[in-house]
Short mmCIF file of C-alpha atoms and ligand atoms in Angstrom, two decimals:
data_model
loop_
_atom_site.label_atom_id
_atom_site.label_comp_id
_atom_site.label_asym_id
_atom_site.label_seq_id
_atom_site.Cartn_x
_atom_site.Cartn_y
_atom_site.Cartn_z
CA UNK M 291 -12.96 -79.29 47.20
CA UNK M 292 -14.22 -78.30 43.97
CA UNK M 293 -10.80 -77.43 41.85
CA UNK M 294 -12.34 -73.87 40.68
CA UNK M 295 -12.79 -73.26 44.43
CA UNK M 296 -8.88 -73.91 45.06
CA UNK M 297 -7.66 -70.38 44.45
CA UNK M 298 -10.39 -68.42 45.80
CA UNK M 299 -10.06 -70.54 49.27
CA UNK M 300 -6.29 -69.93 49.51
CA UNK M 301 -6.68 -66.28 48.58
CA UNK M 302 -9.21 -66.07 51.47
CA UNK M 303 -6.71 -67.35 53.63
CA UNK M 304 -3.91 -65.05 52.79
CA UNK M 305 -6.24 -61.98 53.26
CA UNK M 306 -6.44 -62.31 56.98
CA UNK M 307 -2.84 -63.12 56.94
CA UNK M 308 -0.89 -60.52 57.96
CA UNK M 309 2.37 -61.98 57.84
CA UNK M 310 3.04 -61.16 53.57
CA UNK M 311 2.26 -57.43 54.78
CA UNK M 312 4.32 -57.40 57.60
CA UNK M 313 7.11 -59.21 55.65
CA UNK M 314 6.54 -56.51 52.76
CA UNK M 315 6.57 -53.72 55.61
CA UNK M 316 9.62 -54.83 56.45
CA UNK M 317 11.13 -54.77 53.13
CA UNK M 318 10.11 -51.54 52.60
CA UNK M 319 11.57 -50.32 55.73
CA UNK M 320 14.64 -51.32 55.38
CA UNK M 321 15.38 -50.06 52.06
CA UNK M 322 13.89 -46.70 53.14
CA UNK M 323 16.48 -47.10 56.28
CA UNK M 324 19.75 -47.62 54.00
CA UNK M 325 18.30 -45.54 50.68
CA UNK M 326 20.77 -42.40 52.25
CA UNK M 327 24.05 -44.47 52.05
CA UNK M 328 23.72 -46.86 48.85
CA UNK M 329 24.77 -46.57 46.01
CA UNK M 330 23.27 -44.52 44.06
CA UNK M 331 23.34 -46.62 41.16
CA UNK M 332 23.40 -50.33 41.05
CA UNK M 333 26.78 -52.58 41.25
CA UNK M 334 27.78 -55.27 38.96
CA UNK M 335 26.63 -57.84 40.83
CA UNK M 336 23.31 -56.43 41.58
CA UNK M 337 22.69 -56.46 38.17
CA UNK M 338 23.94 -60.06 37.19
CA UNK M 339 21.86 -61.15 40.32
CA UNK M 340 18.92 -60.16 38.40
CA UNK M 341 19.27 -63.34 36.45
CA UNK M 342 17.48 -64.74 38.89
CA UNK M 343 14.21 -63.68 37.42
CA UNK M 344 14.71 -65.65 34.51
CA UNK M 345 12.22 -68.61 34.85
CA UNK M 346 9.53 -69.74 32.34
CA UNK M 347 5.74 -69.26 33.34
CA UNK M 348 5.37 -71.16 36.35
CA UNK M 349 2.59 -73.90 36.41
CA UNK M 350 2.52 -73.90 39.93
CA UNK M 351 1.19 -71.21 42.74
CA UNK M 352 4.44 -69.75 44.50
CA UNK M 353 4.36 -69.22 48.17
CA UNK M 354 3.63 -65.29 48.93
CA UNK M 355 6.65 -65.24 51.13
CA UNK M 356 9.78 -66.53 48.95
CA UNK M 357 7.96 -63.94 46.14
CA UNK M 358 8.51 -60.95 48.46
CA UNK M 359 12.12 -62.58 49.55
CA UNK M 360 13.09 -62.64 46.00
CA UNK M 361 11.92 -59.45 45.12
CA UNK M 362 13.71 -58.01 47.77
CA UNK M 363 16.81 -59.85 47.53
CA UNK M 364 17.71 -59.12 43.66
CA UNK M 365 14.69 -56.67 43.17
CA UNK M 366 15.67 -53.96 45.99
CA UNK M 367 19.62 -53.85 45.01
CA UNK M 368 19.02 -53.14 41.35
CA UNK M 369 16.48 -49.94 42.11
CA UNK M 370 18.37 -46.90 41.07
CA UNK M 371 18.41 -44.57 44.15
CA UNK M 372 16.12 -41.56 42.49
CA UNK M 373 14.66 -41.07 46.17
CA UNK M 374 18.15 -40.52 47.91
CA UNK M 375 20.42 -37.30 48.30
CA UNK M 376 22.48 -37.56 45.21
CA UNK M 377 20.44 -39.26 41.84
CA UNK M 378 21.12 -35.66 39.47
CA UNK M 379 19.58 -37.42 36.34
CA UNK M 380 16.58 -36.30 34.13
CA UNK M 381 14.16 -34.53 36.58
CA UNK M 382 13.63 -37.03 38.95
CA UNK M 383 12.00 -36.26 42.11
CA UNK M 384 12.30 -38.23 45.52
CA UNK M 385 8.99 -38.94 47.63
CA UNK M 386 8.39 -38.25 51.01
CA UNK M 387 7.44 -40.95 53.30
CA UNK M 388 4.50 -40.52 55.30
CA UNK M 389 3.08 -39.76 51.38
CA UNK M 390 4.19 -43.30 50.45
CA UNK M 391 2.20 -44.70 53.52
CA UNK M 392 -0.59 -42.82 52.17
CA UNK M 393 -0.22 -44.53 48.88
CA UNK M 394 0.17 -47.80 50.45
CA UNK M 395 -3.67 -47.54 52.12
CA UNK M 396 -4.65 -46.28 48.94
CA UNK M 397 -3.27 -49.06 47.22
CA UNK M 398 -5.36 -51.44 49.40
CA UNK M 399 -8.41 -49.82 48.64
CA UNK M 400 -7.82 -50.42 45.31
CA UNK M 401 -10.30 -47.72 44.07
CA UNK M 402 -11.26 -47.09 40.23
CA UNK M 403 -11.39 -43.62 40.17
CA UNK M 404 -13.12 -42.56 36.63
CA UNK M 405 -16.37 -41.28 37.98
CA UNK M 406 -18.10 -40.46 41.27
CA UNK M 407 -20.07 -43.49 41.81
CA UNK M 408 -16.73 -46.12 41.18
CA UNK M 409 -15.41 -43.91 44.15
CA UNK M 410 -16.57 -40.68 46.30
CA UNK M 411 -13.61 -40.59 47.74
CA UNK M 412 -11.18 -39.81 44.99
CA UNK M 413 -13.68 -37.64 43.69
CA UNK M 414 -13.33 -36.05 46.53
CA UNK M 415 -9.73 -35.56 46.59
CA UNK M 416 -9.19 -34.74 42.78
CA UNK M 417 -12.03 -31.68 43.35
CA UNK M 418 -10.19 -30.14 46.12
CA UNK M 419 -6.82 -30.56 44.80
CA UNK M 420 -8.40 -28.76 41.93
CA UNK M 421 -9.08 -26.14 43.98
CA UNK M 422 -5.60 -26.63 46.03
CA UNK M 423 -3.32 -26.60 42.81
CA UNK M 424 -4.92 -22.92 41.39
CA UNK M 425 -4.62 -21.69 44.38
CA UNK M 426 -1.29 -22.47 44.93
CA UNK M 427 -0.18 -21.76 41.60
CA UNK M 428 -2.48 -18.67 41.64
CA UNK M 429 -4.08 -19.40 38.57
CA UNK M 430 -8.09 -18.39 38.12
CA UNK M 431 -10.48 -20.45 41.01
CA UNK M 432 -12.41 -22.31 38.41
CA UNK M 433 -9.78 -24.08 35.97
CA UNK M 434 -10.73 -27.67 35.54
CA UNK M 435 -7.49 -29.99 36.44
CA UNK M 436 -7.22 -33.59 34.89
CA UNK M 437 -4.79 -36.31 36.85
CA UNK M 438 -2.80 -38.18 34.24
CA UNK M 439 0.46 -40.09 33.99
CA UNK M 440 2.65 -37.52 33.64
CA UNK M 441 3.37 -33.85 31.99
CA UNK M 442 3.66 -35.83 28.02
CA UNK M 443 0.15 -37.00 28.64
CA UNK M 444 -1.27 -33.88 30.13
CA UNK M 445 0.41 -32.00 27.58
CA UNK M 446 -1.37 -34.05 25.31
CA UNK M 447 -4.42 -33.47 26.89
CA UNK M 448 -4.14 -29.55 27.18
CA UNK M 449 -3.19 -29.50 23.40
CA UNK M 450 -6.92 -31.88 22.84
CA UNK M 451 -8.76 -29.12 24.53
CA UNK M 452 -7.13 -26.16 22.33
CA UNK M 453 -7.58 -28.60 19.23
CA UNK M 454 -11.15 -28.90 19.97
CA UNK M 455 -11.77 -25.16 20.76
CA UNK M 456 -9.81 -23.56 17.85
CA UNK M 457 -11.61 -25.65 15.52
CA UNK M 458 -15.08 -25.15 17.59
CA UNK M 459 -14.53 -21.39 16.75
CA UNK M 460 -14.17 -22.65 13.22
CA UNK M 461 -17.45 -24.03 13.31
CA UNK M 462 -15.99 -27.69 12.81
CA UNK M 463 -16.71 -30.13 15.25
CA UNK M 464 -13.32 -32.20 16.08
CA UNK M 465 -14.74 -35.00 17.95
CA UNK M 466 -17.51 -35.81 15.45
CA UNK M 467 -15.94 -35.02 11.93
CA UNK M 468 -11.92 -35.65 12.58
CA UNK M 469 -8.86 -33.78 11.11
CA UNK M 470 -9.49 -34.70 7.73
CA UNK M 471 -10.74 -31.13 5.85
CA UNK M 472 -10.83 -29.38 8.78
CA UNK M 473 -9.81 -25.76 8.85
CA UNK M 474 -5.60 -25.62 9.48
CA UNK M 475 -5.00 -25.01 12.91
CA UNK M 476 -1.56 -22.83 13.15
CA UNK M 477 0.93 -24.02 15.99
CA UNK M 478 3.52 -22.12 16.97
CA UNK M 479 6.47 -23.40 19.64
CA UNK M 480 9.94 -22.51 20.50
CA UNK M 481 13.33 -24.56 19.06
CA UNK M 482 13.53 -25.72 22.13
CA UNK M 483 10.46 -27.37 23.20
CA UNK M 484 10.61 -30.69 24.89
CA UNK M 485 10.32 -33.61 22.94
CA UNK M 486 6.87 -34.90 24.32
CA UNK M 487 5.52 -31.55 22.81
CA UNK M 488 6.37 -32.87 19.23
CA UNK M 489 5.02 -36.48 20.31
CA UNK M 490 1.70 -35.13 21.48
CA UNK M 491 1.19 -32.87 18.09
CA UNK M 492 2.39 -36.07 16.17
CA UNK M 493 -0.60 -37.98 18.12
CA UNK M 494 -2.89 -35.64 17.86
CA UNK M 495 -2.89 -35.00 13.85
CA UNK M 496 -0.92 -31.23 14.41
CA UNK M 497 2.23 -32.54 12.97
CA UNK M 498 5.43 -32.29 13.85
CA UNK M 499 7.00 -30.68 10.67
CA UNK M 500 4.44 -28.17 9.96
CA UNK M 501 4.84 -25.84 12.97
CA UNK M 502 6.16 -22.43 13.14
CA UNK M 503 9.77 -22.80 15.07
CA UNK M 504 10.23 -19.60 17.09
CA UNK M 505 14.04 -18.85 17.61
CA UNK M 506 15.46 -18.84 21.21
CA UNK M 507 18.50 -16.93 22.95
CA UNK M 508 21.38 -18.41 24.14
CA UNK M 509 19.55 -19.98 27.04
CA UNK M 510 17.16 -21.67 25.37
CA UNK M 511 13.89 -18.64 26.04
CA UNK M 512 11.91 -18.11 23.12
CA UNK M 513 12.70 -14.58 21.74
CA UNK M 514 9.62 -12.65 22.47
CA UNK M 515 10.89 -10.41 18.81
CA UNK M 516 10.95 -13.32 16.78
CA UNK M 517 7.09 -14.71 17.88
CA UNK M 518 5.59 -14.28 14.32
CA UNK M 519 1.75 -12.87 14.24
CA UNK M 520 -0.98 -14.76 16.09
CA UNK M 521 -4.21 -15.11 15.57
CA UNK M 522 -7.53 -16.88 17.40
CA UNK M 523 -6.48 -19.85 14.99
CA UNK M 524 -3.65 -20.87 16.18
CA UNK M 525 -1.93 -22.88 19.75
CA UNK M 526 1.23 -21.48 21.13
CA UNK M 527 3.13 -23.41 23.15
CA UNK M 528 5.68 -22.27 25.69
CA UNK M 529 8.36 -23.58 28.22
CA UNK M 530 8.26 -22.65 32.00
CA UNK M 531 11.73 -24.87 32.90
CA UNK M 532 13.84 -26.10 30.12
CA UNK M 533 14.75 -29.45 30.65
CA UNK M 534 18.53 -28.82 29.97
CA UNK M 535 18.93 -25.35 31.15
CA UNK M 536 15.59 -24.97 33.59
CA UNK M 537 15.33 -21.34 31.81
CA UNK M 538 11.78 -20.08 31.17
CA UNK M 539 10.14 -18.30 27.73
CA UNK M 540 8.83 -15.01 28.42
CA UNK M 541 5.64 -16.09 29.29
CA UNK M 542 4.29 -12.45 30.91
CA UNK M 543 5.36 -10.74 27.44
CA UNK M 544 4.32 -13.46 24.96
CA UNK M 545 0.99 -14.25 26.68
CA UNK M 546 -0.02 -10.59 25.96
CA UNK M 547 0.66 -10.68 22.56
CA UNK M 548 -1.41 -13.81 22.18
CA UNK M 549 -4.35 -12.55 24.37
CA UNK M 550 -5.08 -9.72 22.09
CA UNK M 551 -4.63 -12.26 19.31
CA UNK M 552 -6.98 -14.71 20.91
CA UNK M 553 -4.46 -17.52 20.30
CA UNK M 554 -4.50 -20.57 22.55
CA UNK M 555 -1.21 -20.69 25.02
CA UNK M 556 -0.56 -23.81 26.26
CA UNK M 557 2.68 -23.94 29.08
CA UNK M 558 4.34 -26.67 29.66
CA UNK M 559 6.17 -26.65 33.33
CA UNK M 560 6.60 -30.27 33.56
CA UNK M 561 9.45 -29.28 36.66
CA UNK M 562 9.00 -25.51 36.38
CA UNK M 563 5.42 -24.27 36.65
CA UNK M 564 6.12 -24.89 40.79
CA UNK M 565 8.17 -21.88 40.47
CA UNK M 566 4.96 -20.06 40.88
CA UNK M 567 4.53 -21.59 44.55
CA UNK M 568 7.92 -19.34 45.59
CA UNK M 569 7.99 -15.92 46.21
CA UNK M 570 11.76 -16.05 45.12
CA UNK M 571 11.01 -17.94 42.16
CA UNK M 572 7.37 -16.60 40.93
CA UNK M 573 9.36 -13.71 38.83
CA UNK M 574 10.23 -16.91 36.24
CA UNK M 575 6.28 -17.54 35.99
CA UNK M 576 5.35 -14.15 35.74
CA UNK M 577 1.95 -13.52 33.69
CA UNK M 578 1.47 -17.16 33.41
CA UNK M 579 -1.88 -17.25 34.98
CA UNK M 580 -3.04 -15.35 31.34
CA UNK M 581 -2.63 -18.67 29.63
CA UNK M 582 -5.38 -21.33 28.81
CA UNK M 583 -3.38 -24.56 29.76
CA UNK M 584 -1.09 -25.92 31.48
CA UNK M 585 0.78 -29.50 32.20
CA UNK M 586 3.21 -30.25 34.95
CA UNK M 587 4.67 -32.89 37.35
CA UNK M 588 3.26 -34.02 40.77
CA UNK M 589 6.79 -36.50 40.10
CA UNK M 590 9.16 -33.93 39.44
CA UNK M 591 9.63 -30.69 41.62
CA UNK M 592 6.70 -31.46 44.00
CA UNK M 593 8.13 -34.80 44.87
CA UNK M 594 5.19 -36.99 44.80
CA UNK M 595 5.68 -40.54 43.47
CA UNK M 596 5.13 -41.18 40.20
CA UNK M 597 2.06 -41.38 37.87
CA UNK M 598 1.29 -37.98 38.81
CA UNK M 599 0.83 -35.67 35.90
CA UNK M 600 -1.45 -33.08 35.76
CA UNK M 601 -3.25 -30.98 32.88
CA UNK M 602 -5.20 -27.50 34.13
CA UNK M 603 -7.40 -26.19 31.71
CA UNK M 604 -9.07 -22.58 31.73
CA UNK M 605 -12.26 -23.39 29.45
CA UNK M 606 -13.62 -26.27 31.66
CA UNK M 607 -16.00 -27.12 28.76
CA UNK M 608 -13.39 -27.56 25.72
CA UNK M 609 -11.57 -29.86 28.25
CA UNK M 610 -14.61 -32.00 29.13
CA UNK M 611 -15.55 -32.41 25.98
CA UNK M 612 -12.21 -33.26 24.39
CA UNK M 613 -11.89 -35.90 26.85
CA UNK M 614 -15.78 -36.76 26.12
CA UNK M 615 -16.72 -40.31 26.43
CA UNK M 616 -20.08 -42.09 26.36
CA UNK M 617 -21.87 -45.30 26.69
CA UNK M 618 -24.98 -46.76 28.21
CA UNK M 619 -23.77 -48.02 31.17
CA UNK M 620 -21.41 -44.64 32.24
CA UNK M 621 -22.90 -43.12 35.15
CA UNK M 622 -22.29 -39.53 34.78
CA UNK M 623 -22.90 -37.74 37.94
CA UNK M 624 -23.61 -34.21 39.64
CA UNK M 625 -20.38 -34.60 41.09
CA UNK M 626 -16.81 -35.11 39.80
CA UNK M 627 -16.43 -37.56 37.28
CA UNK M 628 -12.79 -37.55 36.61
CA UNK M 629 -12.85 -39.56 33.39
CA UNK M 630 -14.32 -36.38 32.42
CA UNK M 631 -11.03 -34.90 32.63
CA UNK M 632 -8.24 -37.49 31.28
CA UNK M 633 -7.82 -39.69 28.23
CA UNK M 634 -8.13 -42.83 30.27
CA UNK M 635 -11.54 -44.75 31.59
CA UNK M 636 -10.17 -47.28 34.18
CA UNK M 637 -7.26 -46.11 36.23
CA UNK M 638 -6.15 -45.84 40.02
CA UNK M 639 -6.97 -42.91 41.84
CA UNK M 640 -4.18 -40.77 41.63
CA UNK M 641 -5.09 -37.89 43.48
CA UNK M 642 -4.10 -39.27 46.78
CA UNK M 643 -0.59 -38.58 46.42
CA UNK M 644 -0.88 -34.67 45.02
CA UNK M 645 -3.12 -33.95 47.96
CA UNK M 646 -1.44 -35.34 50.80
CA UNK M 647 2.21 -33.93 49.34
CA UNK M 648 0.16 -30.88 49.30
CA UNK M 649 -1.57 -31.43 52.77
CA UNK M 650 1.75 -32.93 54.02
CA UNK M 651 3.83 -29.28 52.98
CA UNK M 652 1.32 -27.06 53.35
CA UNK M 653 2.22 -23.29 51.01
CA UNK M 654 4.91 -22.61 53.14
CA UNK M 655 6.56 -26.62 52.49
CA UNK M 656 5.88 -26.69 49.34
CA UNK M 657 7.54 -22.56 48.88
CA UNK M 658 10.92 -24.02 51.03
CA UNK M 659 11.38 -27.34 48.68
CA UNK M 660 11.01 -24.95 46.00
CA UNK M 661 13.49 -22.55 47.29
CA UNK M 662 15.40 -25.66 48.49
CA UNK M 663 16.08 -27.44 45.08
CA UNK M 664 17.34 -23.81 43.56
CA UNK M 665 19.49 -23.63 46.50
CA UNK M 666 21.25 -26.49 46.07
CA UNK M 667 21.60 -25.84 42.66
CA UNK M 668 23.05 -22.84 42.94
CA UNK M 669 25.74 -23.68 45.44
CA UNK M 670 26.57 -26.75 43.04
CA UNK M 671 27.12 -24.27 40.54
CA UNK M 672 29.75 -22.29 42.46
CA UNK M 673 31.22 -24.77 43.94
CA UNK M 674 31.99 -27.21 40.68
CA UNK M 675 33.24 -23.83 39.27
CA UNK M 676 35.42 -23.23 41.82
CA UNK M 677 37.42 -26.90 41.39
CA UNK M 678 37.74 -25.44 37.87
CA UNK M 679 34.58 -26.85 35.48
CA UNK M 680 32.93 -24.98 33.05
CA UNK M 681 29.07 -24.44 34.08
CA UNK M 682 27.63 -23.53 30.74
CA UNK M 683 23.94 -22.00 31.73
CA UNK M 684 22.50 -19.44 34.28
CA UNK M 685 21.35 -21.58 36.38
CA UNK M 686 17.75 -19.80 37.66
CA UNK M 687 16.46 -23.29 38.66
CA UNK M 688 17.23 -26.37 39.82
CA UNK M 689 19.48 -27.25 36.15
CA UNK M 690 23.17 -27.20 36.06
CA UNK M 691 25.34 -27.47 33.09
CA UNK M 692 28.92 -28.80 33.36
CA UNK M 693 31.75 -29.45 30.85
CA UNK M 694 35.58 -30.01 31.71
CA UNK M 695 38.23 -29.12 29.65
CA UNK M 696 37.16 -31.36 26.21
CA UNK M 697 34.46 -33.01 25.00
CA UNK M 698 36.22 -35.98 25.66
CA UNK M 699 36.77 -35.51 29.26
CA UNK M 700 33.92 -34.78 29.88
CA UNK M 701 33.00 -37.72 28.57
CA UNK M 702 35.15 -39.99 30.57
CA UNK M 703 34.41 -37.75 33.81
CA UNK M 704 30.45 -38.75 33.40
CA UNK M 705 31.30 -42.50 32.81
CA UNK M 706 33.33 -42.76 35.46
CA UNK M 707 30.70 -40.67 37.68
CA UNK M 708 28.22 -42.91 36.60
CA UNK M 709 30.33 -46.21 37.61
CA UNK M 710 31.17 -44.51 41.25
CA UNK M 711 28.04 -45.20 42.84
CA UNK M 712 28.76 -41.91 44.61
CA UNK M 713 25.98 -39.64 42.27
CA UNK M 714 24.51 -40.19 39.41
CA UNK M 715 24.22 -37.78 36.40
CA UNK M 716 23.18 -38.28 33.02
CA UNK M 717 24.49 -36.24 29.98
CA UNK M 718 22.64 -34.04 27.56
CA UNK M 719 23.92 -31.78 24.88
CA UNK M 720 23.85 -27.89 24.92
CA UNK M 721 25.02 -25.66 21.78
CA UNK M 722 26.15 -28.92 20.10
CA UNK M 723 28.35 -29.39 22.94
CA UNK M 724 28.19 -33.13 24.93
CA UNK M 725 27.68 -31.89 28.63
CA UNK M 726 26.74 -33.17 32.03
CA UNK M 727 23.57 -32.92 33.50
CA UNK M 728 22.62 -31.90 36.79
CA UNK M 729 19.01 -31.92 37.92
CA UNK M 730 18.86 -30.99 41.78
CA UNK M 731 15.30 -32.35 42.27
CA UNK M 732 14.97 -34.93 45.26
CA UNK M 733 13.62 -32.83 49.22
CA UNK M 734 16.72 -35.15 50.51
CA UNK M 735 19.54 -33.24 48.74
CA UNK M 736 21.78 -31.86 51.89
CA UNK M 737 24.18 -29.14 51.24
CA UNK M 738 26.57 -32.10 52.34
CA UNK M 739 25.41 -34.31 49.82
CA UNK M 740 26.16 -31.61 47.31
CA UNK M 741 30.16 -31.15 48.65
CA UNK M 742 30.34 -35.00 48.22
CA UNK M 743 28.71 -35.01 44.51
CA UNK M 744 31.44 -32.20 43.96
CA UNK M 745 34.22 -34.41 45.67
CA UNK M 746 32.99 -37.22 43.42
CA UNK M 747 33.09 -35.03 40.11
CA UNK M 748 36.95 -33.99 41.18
CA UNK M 749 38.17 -37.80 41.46
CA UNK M 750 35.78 -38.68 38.44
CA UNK M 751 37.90 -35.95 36.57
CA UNK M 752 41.29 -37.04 38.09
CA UNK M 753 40.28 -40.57 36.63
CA UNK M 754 39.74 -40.00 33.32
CA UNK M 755 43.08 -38.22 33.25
CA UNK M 756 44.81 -41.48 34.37
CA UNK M 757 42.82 -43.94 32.47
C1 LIG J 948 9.90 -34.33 32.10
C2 LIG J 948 9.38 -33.33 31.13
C3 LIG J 948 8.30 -33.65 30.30
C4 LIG J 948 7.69 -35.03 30.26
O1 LIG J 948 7.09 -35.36 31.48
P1 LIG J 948 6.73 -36.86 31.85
O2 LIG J 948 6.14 -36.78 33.21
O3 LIG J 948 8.03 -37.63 31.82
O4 LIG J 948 5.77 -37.37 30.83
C5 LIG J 948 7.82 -32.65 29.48
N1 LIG J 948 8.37 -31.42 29.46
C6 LIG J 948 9.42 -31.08 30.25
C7 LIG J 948 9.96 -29.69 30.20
C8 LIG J 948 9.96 -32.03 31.11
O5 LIG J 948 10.97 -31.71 31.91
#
C-alpha cells in the first residue's frame, strides 16, 4: 500500500469500530457512577501519577485503546470534581447528564457552526434559543443573542456593539476608521466590577484607567446617588451577581436614569442574570429588561457544560455589524448566520447544550435550580453561623462569605479544607479581609451534602487549632 494511504486506511477501520466508543462509554460511565463519593479534589498520588504523561512526541501511531486506558487511569483521578455535590469554588456549575449525551452526538457530528449553509441545524438551535433565552429572561422578543466562550467574551462582545453605536451616533464609523481621533466615548462602572470587565475595555481601546469608578455600599451595589451624569455618549456597565458577594447594582433605578440619558447599559450576570428565571429571585433583576446588553453563563447557574457564554444585544444591527466580517467566499444567508453574532469564524456549535439544558428543565426546572442553588446557600449560611463563623455578606444568592476568628485561621481552616477532599472552596478577599468562598452552584448540591461541607469546615477549624 501506498505509504500516504496508511493512515487514511487504518482510520477507516477504526470508524466502524465500535469498541474505542464503547471503551470511552465506559469510562465515562464510571466516573459519572463514583463522581458523588470522590474526592472532591485530587490526592497526592493522583497528581504524581500524572507523570505519566510525560513522553516526547511519539514517532509512532498509538493504539486507540491504551490512549483511552491512560487517559482514564491518570487522566480521570486528577479531574477536580466541579460536577459533584460539594466543589464551592469560583462559580462553577455541574452538568446534567442526559445534556452531556447530547453533547456527545453533537460532538460526532462535528458541525462548524458560523453560518447557515456549514450547518442548518445549529442554526436552527441558536435561533430558537434566541427566542427561548428572552423569553425566559423576559427581555424584548427580538434581541439578537451571540454564543461565545463564556460571560468575558460576551462581555466583550456586548461592549463592541455599544462601542460601535455610541460612536455611530457620533457620526464616526468604528469598524472602518479605528479608535484613533475618534470622539471620547465616556464609560462609567462600579468599584466593583469583575475583572473581565476591565480586560474587555483594555481590548477594546476603552481603557482601563480612564473610566468613571462609581462608589458601592457595603455589599458591593453601585450607589444609585453617586452615578455621576450620563449622557447618549457614554456605556454604563452594571453587575447583576457579584462574584464575591452575589449582590446586584440597582439595575431598575440606574437603568432609568440612563434611559432618559440615552446612555448604553451593558449588565453583566455572568451567574446572576438567571435570577430573572425565579419568581423568588426576579426582585434582584428588577428593570433589567430596560438595558441594551447583556452577558451571562450557560456554565455557571444554568449548569450547562462549558464553552457556553452568551451576549444578548437589543439593537440587532450595532451587534451584527460589530461582529461584521466579509470575504468572497462567506456565504451569508437569509437565515441565521451565527458568525454574524460572535467574534469567532470557525467554532463548534455551541448551542446544543443551552437548548437542551433549556429543553431538558423546561421554565419551571430551570425556576427550581434557581431557587435550589439560593436554598442551599442560605441554609449554609445559618448553619456555618451557628458552629460559630463569621458570614460576612447578605447572602441574596447563591455566595457565601466566611471568616473564623483571625485572618490567620481562616487561613489555615481553607488549606486544610482544601487538602480534605471532603469540599472544596477557594478564598477571595472582602473589605481587605482574606475570606472563604462559597459558591453553591452545581443541581447536585443535597441539603446533606451541605451538613457534611459544614462538618468538614468544623474539623478543618479544629485542625488548624492543633497544627
Ligand atoms: C465568572 C464571571 C465572569 C467571567 O465569565 P467567564 O465565563 O469565566 O468568562 C464575569 N463576570 C462575573 C460576575 C463572573 O462571575
Amino acid at each position: 500500500m501506498a505509504i500516504s494511504k496508511k493512515l487514511q486506511a487504518r482510520m477507516i477501520k477504526l470508524a466502524s469500530d465500535r469498541a474505542v466508543f464503547n471503551q470511552a462509554k465506559d469510562y465515562a460511565l464510571d466516573y459519572l457512577d463514583g463522581i458523588f463519593e470522590r474526592e472532591v479534589y485530587p490526592n497526592d498520588i493522583a497528581l504524581q501519577n500524572l507523570k505519566h504523561f510525560d513522553e516526547p512526541m511519539p514517532i509512532d501511531a498509538d493504539d486507540p485503546a491504551s490512549m483511552l486506558k491512560l487517559l482514564h487511569d491518570y487522566g480521570s483521578p486528577a479531574t477536580v470534581a466541579t460536577t459533584g455535590g460539594r466543589y464551592f469554588g469560583l462559580v462553577v456549575g455541574g452538568s446534567f447528564a442526559p445534556v452531556l449525551a447530547v453533547k456527545w452526538l453533537a460532538d460526532v457530528w462535528d458541525q462548524l457552526a458560523p453560518l447557515y449553509v456549514t450547518s442548518p441545524i445549529m442554526a436552527k438551535l441558536e435561533t430558537v434559543s434566541e427566542q427561548w433565552m428572552n423569553d425566559l429572561l423576559g427581555l424584548p422578543k427580538d434581541c439578537a443573542m451571540g454564543l461565545v466562550s463564556g460571560t468575558s467574551m460576551a462581555t466583550m462582545v456586548g461592549f463592541a456593539a455599544a462601542r460601535y453605536e455610541l460612536l455611530r451616533r457620533a457620526d464616526w464609523d468604528v469598524n472602518t476608521k479605528g479608535l484613533f481621533g475618534a470622539p471620547p466615548i465616556r464609560v462609567v462602572v462600579g468599584a466593583e466590577a469583575h475583572s473581565s470587565v476591565f480586560k474587555a475595555l483594555a481590548i477594546l481601546g476603552l481603557g482601563k484607567d480612564r473610566v468613571e469608578l462609581v462608589p458601592v455600599d457595603e455589599q458591593g451595589r453601585m450607589r444609585a446617588d453617586k452615578v455621576p451624569a450620563l449622557d447618549d455618549n457614554t456605556l454604563l456597565i452594571l453587575q447583576a451577581g457579584n462574584v464575591n458577594s452575589g449582590s446586584f447594582d440597582p439595575i431598575d433605578e440606574i437603568c432609568d436614569m440612563a434611559n432618559k440619558a440615552g446612555a448604553w447599559v451593558h449588565v453583566d450576570g455572568a451567574f446572576g442574570l438567571w435570577a430573572a428565571a425565579s419568581k423568588n429571585k426576579q426582585y434582584l433583576t428588577m428593570g433589567m429588561e430596560k438595558a441594551d446588553s447583556w452577558s451571562v453563563d450557560g456554565h455557571k447557574t444554568l449548569n450547562t457544560p462549558y464553552d457556553c457564554g452568551i451576549v444578548i444585544c437589543r439593537d440587532r444591527n450595532a451587534m451584527i455589524t460589530a461582529m461584521q466580517a466579509s470575504g468572497d467566499y462567506i456565504l451569508y444567508s437569509d437565515q441565521r448566520d451565527g458568525m454574524l453574532y460572535s467574534p469567532d469564524m470557525s467554532r463548534r456549535g455551541r448551542a446544543v447544550e443551552l437548548w437542551a439544558t433549556l429543553k431538558l428543565l423546561g421554565k419551571s426546572g430551570v425556576e427550581e435550580l434557581v431557587d435550589g442553588l439560593c436554598d442551599r446557600a442560605c441554609q449554609f449560611a445559618t448553619d456555618i453561623t451557628t458552629e460559630g463563623f463569621n458570614v460576612l455578606n447578605d447572602v441574596v444568592f447563591n455566595q457565601v462569605l466566611v471568616t473564623c476568628g483571625s485572618p490567620e485561621e481562616t487561613a489555615a481552616t481553607l488549606r486544610n479544607l482544601q487538602r480534605s477532599g471532603e469540599c472544596w472552596c477557594g478564598s477571595g478577599k472582602w473589605h481587605e479581609m482574606p475570606v472563604i468562598r462559597v459558591s453553591v452552584c452545581s443541581w447536585a448540591t443535597t441539603e446533606e451534602d451541605i451538613s457534611r461541607t459544614v462538618r468538614a469546615f468544623v474539623k478543618a477549624r479544629r485542625d488548624s487549632c492543633k497544627g
